[in-house]
Coordinates of C-alpha atoms and ligand atoms in Angstrom, one line a residue:
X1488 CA 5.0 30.9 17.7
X1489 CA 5.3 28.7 20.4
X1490 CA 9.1 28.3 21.5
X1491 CA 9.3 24.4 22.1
X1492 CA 6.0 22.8 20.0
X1493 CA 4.5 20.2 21.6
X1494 CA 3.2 18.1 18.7
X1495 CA 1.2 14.8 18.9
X1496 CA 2.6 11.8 16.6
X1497 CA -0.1 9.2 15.8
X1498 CA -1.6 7.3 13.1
X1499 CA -4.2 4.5 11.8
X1500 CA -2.7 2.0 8.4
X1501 CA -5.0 0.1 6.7
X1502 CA -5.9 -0.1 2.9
X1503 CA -9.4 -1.8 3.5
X1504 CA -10.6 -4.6 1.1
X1505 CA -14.0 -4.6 1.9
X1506 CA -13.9 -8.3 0.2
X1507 CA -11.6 -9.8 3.0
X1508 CA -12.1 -10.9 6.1
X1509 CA -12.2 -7.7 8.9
X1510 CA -9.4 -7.3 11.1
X1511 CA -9.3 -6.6 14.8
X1512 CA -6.6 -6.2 17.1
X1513 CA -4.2 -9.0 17.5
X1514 CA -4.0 -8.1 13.3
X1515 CA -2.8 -4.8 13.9
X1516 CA -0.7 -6.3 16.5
X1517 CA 1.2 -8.6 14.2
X1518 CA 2.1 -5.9 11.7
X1519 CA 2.8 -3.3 14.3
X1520 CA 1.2 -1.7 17.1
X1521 CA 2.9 1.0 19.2
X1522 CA 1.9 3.1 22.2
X1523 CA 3.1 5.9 23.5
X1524 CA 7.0 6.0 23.8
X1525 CA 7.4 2.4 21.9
X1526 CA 7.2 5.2 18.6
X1527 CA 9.9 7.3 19.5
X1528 CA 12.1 3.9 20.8
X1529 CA 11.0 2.3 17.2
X1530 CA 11.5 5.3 14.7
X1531 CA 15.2 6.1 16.8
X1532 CA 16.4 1.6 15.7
X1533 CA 19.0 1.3 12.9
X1534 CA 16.3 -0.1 10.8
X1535 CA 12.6 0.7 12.2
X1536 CA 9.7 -1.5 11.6
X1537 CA 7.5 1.2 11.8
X1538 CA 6.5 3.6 8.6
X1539 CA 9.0 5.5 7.4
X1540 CA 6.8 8.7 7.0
X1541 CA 7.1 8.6 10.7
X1542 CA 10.6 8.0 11.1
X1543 CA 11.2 11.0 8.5
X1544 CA 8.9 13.0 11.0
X1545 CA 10.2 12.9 14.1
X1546 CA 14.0 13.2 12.8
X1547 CA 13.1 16.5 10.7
X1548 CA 11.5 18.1 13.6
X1549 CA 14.7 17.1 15.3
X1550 CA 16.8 18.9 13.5
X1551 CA 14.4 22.0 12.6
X1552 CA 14.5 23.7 15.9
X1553 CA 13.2 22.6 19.6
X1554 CA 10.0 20.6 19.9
X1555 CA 8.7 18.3 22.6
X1556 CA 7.0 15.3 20.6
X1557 CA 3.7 13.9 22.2
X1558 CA 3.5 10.0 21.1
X1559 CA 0.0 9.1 21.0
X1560 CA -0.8 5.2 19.4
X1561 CA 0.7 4.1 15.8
X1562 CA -1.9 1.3 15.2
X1563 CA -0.8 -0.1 11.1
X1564 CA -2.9 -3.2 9.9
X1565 CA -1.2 -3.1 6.3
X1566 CA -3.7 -4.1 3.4
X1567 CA -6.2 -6.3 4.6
X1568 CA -10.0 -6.2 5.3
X1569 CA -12.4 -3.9 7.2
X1570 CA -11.6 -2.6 10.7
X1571 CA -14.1 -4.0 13.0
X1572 CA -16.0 -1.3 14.1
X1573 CA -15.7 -2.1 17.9
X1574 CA -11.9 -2.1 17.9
X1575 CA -11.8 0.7 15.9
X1576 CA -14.2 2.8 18.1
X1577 CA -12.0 2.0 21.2
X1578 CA -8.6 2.4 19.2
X1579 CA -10.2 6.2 18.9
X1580 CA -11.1 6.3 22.1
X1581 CA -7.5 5.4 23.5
X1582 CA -6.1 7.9 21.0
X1583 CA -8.3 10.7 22.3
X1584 CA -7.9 10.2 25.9
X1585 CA -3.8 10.1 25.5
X1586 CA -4.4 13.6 23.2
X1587 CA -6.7 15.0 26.2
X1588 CA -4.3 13.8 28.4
X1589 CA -1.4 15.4 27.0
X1590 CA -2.5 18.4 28.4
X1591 CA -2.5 21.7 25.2
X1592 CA -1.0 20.3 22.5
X1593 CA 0.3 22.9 19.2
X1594 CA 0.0 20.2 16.4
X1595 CA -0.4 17.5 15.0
X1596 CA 1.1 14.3 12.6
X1597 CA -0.9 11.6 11.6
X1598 CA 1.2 9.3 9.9
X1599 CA -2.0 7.5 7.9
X1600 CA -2.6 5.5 5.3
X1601 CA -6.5 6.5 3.9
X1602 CA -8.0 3.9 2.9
X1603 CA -9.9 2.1 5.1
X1604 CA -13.4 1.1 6.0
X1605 CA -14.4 -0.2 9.2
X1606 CA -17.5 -2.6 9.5
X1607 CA -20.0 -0.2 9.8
X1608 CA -19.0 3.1 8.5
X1609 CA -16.4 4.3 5.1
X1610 CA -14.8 6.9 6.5
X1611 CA -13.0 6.1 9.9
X1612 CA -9.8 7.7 8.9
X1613 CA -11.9 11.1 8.3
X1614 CA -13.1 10.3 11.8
X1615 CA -9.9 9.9 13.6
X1616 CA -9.1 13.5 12.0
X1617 CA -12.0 15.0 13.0
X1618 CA -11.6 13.3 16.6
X1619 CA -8.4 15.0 16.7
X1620 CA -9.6 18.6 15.8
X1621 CA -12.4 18.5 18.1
X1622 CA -9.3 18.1 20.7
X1623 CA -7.0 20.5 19.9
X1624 CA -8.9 23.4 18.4
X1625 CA -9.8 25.0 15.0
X1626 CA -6.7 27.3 14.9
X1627 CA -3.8 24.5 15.2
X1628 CA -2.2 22.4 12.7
X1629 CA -3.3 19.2 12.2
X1630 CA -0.7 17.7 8.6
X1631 CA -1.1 14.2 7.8
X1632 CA 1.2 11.9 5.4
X1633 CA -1.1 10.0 3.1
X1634 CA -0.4 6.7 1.2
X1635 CA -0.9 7.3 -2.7
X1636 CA -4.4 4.9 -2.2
X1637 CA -6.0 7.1 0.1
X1638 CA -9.6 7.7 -1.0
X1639 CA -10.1 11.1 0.1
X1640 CA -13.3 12.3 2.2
X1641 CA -14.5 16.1 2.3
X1642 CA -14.0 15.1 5.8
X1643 CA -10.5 14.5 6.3
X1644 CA -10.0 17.6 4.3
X1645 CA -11.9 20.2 6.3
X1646 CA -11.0 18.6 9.5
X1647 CA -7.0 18.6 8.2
X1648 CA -4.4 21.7 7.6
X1649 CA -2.6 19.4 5.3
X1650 CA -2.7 16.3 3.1
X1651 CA 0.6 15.0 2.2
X1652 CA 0.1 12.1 -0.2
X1653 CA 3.1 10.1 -1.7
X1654 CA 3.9 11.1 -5.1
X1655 CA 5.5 7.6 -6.7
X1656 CA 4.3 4.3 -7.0
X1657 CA 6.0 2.0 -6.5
X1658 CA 6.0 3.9 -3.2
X1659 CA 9.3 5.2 -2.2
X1660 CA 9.1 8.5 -1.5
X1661 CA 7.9 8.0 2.3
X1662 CA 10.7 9.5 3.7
X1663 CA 10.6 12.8 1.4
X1664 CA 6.5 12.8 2.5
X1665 CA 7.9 12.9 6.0
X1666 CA 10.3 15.5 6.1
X1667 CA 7.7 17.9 4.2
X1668 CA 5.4 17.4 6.4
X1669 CA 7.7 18.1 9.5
X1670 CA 8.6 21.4 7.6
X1671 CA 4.8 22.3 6.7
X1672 CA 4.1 22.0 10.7
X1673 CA 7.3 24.5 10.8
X1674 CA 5.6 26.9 8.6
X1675 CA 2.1 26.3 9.9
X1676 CA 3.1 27.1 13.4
X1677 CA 4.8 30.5 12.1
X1678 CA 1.3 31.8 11.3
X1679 CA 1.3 30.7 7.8
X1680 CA -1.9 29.9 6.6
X1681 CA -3.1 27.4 4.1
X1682 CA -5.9 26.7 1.8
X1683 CA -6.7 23.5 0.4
X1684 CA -9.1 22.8 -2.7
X1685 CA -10.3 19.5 -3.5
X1686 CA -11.8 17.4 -6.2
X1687 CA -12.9 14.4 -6.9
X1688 CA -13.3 12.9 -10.6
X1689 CA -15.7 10.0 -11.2
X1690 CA -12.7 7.8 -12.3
X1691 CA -11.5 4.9 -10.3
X1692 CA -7.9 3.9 -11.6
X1693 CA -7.2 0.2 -11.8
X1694 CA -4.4 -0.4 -9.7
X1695 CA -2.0 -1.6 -12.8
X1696 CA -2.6 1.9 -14.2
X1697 CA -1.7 3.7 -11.1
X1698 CA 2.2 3.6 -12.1
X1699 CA 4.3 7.0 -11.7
X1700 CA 7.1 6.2 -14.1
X1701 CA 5.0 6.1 -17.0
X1702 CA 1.3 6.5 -18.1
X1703 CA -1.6 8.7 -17.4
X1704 CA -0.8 8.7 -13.8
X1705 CA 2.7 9.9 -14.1
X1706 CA 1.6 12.0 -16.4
X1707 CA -0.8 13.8 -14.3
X1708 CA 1.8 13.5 -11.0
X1709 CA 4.2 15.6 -13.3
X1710 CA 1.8 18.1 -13.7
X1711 CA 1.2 18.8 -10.8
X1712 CA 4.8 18.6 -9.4
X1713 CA 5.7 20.8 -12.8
X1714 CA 3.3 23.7 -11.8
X1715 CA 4.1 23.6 -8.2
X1716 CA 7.8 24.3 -8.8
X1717 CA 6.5 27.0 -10.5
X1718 CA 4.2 28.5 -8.5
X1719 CA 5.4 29.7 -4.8
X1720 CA 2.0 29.9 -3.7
X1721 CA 1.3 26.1 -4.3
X1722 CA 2.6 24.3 -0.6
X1723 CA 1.8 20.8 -1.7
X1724 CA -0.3 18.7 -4.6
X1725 CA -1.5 15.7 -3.9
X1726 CA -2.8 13.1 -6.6
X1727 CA -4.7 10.1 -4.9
X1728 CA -4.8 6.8 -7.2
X1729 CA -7.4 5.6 -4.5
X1730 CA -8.1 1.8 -3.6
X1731 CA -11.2 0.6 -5.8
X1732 CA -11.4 -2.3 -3.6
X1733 CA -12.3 -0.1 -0.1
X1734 CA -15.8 0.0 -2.3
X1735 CA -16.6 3.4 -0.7
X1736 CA -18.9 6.5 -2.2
X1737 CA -15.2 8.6 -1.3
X1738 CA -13.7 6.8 -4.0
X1739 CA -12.1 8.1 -7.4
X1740 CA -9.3 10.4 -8.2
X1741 CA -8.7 12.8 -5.9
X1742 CA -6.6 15.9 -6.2
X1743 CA -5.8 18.2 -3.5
X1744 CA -3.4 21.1 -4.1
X1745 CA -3.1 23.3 -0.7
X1746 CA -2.0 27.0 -1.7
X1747 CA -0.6 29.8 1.0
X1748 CA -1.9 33.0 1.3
X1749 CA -4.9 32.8 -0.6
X1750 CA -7.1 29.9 -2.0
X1751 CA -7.2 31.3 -5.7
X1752 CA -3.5 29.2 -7.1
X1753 CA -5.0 26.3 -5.4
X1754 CA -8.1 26.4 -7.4
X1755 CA -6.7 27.2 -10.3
X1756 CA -4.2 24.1 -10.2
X1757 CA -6.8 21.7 -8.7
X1758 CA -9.2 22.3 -12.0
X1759 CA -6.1 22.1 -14.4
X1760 CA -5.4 18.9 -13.0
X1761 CA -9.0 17.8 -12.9
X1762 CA -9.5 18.3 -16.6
X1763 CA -6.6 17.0 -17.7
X1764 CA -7.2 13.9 -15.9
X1765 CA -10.3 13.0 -17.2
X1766 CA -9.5 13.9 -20.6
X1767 CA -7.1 11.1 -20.2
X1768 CA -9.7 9.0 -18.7
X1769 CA -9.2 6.2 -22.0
X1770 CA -5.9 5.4 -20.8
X1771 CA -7.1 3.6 -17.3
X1772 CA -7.8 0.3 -19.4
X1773 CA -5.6 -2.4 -18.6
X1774 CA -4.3 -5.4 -20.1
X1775 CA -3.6 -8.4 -18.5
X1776 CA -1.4 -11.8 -19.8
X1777 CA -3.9 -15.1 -19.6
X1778 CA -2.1 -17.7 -17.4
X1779 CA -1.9 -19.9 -20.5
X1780 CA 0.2 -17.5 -22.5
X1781 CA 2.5 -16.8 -19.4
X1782 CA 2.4 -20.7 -18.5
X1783 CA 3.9 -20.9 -22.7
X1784 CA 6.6 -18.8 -21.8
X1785 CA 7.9 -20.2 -18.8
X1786 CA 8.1 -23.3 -20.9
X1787 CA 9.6 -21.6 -23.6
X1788 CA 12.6 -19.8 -21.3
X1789 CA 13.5 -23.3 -19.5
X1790 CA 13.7 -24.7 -23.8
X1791 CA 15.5 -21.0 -24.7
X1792 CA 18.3 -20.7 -22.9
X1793 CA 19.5 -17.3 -24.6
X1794 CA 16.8 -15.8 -23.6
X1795 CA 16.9 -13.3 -20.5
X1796 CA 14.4 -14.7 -17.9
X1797 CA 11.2 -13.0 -16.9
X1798 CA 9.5 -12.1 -13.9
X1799 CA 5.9 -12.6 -13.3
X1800 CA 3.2 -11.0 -11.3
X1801 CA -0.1 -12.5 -9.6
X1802 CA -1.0 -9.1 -9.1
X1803 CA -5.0 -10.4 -8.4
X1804 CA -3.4 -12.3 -5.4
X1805 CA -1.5 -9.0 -3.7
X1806 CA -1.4 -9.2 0.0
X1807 CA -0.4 -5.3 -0.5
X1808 CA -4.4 -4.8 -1.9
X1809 CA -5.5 -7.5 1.0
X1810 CA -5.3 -10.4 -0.8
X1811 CA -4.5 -13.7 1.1
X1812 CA -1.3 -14.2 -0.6
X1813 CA -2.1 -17.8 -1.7
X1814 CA -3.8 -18.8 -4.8
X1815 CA -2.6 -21.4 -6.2
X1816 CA -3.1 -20.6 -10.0
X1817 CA 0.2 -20.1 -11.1
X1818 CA 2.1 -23.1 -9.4
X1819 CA -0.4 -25.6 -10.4
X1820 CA -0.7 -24.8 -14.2
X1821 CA 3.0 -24.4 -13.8
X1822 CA 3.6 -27.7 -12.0
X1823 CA 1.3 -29.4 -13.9
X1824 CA 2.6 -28.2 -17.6
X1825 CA 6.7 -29.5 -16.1
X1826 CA 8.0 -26.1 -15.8
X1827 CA 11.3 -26.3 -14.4
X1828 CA 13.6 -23.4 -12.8
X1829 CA 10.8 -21.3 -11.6
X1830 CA 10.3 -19.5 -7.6
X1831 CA 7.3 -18.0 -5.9
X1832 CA 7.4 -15.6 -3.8
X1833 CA 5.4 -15.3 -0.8
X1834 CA 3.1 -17.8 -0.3
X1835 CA 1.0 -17.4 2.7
X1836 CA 0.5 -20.6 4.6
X1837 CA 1.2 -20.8 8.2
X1838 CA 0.2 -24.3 8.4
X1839 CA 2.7 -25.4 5.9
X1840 CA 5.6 -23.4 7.3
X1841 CA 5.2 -25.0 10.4
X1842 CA 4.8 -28.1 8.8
X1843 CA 8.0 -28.0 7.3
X1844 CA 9.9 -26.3 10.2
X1845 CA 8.4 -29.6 11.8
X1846 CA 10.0 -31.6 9.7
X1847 CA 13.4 -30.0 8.9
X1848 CA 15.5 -29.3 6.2
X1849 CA 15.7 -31.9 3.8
X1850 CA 12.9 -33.6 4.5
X1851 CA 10.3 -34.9 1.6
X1852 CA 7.4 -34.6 2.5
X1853 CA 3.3 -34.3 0.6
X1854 CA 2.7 -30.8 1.0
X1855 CA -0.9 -29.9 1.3
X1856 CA -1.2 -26.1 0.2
X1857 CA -4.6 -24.1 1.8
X1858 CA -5.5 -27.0 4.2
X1859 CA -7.4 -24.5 6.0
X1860 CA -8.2 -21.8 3.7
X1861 CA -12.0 -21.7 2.7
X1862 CA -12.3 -19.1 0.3
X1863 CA -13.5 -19.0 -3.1
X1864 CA -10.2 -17.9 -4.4
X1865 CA -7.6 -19.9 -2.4
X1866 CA -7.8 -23.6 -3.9
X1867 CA -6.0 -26.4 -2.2
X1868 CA -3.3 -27.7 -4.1
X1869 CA -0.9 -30.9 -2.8
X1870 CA 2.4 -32.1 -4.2
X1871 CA 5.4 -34.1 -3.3
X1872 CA 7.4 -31.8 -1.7
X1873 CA 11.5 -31.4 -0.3
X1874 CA 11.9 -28.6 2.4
X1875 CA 14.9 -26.6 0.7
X1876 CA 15.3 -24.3 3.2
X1877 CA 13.9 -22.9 6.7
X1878 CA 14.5 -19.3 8.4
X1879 CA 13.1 -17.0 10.9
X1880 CA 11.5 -14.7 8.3
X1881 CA 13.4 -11.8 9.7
X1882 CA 14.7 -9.8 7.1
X1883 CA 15.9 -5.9 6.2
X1884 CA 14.6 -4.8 3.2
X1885 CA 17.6 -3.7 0.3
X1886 CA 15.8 -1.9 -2.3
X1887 CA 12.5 0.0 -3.6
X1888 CA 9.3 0.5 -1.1
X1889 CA 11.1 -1.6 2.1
X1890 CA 14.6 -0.5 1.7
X1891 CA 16.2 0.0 5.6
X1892 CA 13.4 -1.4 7.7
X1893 CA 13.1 -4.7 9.2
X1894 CA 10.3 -6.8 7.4
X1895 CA 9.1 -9.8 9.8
X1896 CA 7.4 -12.3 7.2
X1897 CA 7.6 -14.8 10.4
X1898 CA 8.5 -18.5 9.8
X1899 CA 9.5 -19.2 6.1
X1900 CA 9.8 -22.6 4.6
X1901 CA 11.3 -22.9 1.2
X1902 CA 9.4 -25.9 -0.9
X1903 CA 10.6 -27.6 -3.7
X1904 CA 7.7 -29.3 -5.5
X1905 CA 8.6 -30.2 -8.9
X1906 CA 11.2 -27.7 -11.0
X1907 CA 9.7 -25.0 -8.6
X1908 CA 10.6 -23.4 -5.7
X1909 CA 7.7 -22.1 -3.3
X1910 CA 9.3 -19.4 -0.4
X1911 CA 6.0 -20.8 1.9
X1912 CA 5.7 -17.4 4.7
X1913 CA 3.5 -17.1 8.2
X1914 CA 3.0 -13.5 8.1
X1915 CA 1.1 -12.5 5.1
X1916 CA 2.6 -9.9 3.2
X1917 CA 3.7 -9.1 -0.8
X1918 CA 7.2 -9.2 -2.4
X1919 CA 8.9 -6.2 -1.9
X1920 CA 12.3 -6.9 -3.1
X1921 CA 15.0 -9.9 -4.5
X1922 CA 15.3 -10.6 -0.6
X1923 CA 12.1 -12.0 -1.0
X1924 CA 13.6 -15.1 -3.0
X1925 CA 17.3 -14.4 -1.8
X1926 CA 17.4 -15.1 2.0
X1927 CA 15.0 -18.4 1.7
X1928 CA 17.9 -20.0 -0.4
X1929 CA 16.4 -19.2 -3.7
X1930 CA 18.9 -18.6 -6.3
X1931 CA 17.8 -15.9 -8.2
X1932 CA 20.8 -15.6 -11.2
X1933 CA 19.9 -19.0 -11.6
X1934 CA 15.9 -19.1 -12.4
X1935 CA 14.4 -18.8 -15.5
X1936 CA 11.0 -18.0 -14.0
X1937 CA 10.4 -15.4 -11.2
X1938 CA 6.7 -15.0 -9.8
X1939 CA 5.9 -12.1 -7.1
X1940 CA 2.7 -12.2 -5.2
X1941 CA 2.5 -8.3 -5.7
X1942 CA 0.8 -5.8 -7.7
X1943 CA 3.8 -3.3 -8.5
X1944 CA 5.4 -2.6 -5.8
X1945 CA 8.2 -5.4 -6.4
X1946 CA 9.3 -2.9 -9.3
X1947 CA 11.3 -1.0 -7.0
X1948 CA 12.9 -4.3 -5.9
X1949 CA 13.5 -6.1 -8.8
X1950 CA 14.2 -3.0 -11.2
X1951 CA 18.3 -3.6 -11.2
X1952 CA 17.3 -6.9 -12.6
X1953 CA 14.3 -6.8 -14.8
X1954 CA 13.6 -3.8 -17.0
X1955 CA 9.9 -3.1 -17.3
X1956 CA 9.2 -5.0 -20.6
X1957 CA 10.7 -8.5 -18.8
X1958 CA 8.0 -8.0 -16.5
X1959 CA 4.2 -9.6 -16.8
X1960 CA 1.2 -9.2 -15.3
X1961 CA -0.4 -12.0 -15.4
X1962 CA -4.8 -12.3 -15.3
X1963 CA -5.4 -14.9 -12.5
X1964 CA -8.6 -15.3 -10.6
X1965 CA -8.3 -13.3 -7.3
X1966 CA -9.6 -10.7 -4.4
X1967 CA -7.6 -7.6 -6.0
X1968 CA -7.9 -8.4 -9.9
X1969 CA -7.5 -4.6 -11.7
X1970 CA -10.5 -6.1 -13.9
X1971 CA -12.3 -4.5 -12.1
X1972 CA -15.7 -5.1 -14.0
X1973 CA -15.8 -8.4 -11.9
X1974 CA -16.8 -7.2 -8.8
X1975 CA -19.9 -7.2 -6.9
X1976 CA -19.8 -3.4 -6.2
X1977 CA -21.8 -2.0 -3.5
X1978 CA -20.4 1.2 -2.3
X1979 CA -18.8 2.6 -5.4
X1980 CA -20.5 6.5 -6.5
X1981 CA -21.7 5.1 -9.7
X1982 CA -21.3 5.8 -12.6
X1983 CA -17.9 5.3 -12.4
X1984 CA -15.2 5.2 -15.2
X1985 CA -14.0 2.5 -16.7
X1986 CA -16.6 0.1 -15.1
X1987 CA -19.0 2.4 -16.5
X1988 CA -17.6 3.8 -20.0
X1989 CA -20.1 6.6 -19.9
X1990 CA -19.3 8.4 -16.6
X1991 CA -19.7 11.6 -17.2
X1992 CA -17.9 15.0 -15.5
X1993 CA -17.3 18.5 -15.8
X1994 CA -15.3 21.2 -14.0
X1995 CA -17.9 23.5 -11.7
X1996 CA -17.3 27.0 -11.0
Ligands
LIG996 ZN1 -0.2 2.3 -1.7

């Protein structure tokens, strides 16, 4: 065992939406870019804006013993489209050179999220791994944190010691992924050896389903954790939900259980899993509200007093699946059917924000939602409008998925257009918590009427306030609708359940 590990920290985020527009640099510089000693100054702030998996990482090798941490490039692009293949090709590039550079190296983290695409090929983040084993040799470890959408890749399986994916969803067990994966370097670099089996079921879970507190998802996750509590030989399960949207012949459920010692309690687990799964396969069928139905009962709260209020979510428009965070569905049924006592959270709209920081606060002014925005899902809408309140869009996240970092959302306008209030943001991103409402002035004891441009992970945020039956999910038009029949699939291994009800699958040998 070496005495003082020198271990490379790097890593690639982005959930790719193959239906929205590809991102390049300046993107990945917006949400966060970091190279070289930038990640050890970011992950050792009060409140990092970097991924907590990382942060986790670097402290728990702290604290375990000596180590000399080799900061490489954290490049994270959040949910949006492909990667364009050019950047991405240099990114690696950059990457390999600093790991060359670096001079031997014992390990390494990749702090990763596993779902993207780039414009030309499906599997880049099974190409950054394999990039990084070609560097450093067969024998060393190589553990990477995984975001519970990963779609996993034979290649970034063989070409990894570890996969580490989160285990909740709403996702906020980042830190916990972190730590393990500093202590499964620990053990790793003591001689341990592990074994991973994977397989991959012909099921791809629409994102609604994908919960972890409840349904055939956190049914499965238990098992899994159950077993492994059970059985010392099991180091780690991991249960990847997947992201339909990345359109990829990698997608579907993926399970991953690494065993140490030998691979026969990894097997044995993986196929449990894998049959249990798909024998639950029925229970991936969602149900949506119609818009009409949820439009009726914002009308019938603002009438009902007594009645507790209820929080709504446009989960088709989720800048956390690569959405643009701006249909305009919701607030123009709602606007035009006089509901009063109702806030949106975030609508993206740089135009407008500036617009209104422009203006100032107070002013009244005809707002002109998606002046510039040309796609088929993100209709212009305009209305008389009253700026309510203007910030800086700077903000530390207080509970569930974003808790303790610093979220920029850039600058945030606050619209008043009719009985509802619009928090109008420059830097596109989903509602993570209250905060989203909160600091842009919005009263939030005082609505009737919440609506979150998210697809679940504003649970975590908003749980001290709505229980899970106040909460609807409401069917809107959008680039990341869990119908998932409407799609023009290209990529997708089909058959595929539920889009195809007769998928078929059975265990091998
Ligand atoms: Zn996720």
């Amino acid at each position: 065992m070496p005495k003082r590990p020198r271990i490379a920290v790097l890593g690639f985020i982005l959930e790719s939406n193959r239906f929205a527009p590809p991102v390049k640099r300046p993107d990945f510089e917006r949400v966060g870019y970091f190279e070289g000693s930038e990640i050890l100054d970011e992950v050792r702030k009060p409140y990092p804006a970097i991924d907590e998996s990382m942060t986790a990482f670097v402290k728990t090798m702290d604290e375990s013993g000596d180590w000399e941490p080799v900061p490489v490039i954290f490049a994270n692009g959040a949910a949006a489209g492909p990667c364009d293949h050019g950047f991405f090709l240099e990114l690696m590039a950059d990457m390999r050179k600093r790991l060359e550079a670096a001079g031997p190296l014992d390990g390494v983290y990749f702090c990763q999220h596993g779902a993207a695409i780039t414009t030309e090929h499906h599997d880049p983040d099974g190409l950054m791994f394999q990039m990084a084993r070609d560097v450093v040799g067969k024998d060393k470890p190589i553990v990477a944190t995984l975001d519970l959408h990963a779609n996993i890749s034979e290649r970034m399986v063989s070409a990894t010691s570890l996969l580490v994916g989160y285990i909740t969803n709403p996702h906020v067990d980042m830190w916990d992924r972190g730590v393990e994966a500093a202590k499964a370097i620990r053990e790793l670099l003591a001689g341990v050896r592990y074994y991973p089996t994977f397989i991959r079921l012909p099921l791809v879970a629409p994102s609604v389903t994908q919960l972890t507190a409840r349904g055939p998802y956190g049914d499965l996750i238990n098992m899994g954790q159950a077993r492994q509590k059970k059985e010392n030989a099991i180091v780690n399960v991991t249960i990847m939900g997947g992201f339909a949207w990345a359109d990829t012949p990698d997608n579907g459920l993926a399970i991953v259980v690494t065993s140490r010692g030998s691979a026969e309690p990894g097997h044995r687990l993986a196929k449990d899993l894998a049959k249990s799964g798909w024998a639950d396969r029925e229970r991936y069928q969602v149900k949506l509200t119609p818009i009409e139905d949820a439009v009726r009962m914002m009308k019938d709260l603002n009438r009902d007093k007594a009645k507790p209020p209820l929080l709504f979510a446009d989960v088709a428009d989720n800048p956390g699946g690569g959405a643009r965070g701006n249909t305009t569905w919701i607030l123009k049924a709602a606007f035009e059917a006089g509901v009063e006592d109702m806030a949106i959270t975030p609508f993206y709209d740089e135009d407008l924000a500036a617009e209104a920081h422009k203006l100032g606060c107070g002013a009244r002014f005809r707002a002109r939602f998606n002046r510039a925005e040309t796609n088929e899902f993100s209709k212009p809408f305009e209305a008389e409008a009253v700026v309510r309140n203007l910030s800086d869009g700077v903000i530390v996240g207080r509970r569930g998925t974003g808790a303790g970092t610093t979220m920029d959302l850039g600058p945030t306008a606050t619209l008043q257009v009719g009985g509802i209030r619009v928090v109008v943001i420059t830097n596109r991103t989903q509602a993570l918590d209250y905060g989203y409402f909160e600091s842009f002035g919005v009263p939030v004891d005082q609505m009737r009427s919440l609506v979150v441009k998210s697809r679940g992970h504003f649970r975590a945020g908003f749980d001290h306030l709505f229980t899970p039956d106040r909460v609807i999910e409401v069917d809107c038009p959008g680039l990341v609708s869990p119908i998932l029949s409407r799609y023009p699939w290209k990529g997708l291994p089909r058959p595929v359940y539920p889009i195809d009800p007769n998928a078929k699958w059975e265990a091998a040998d």
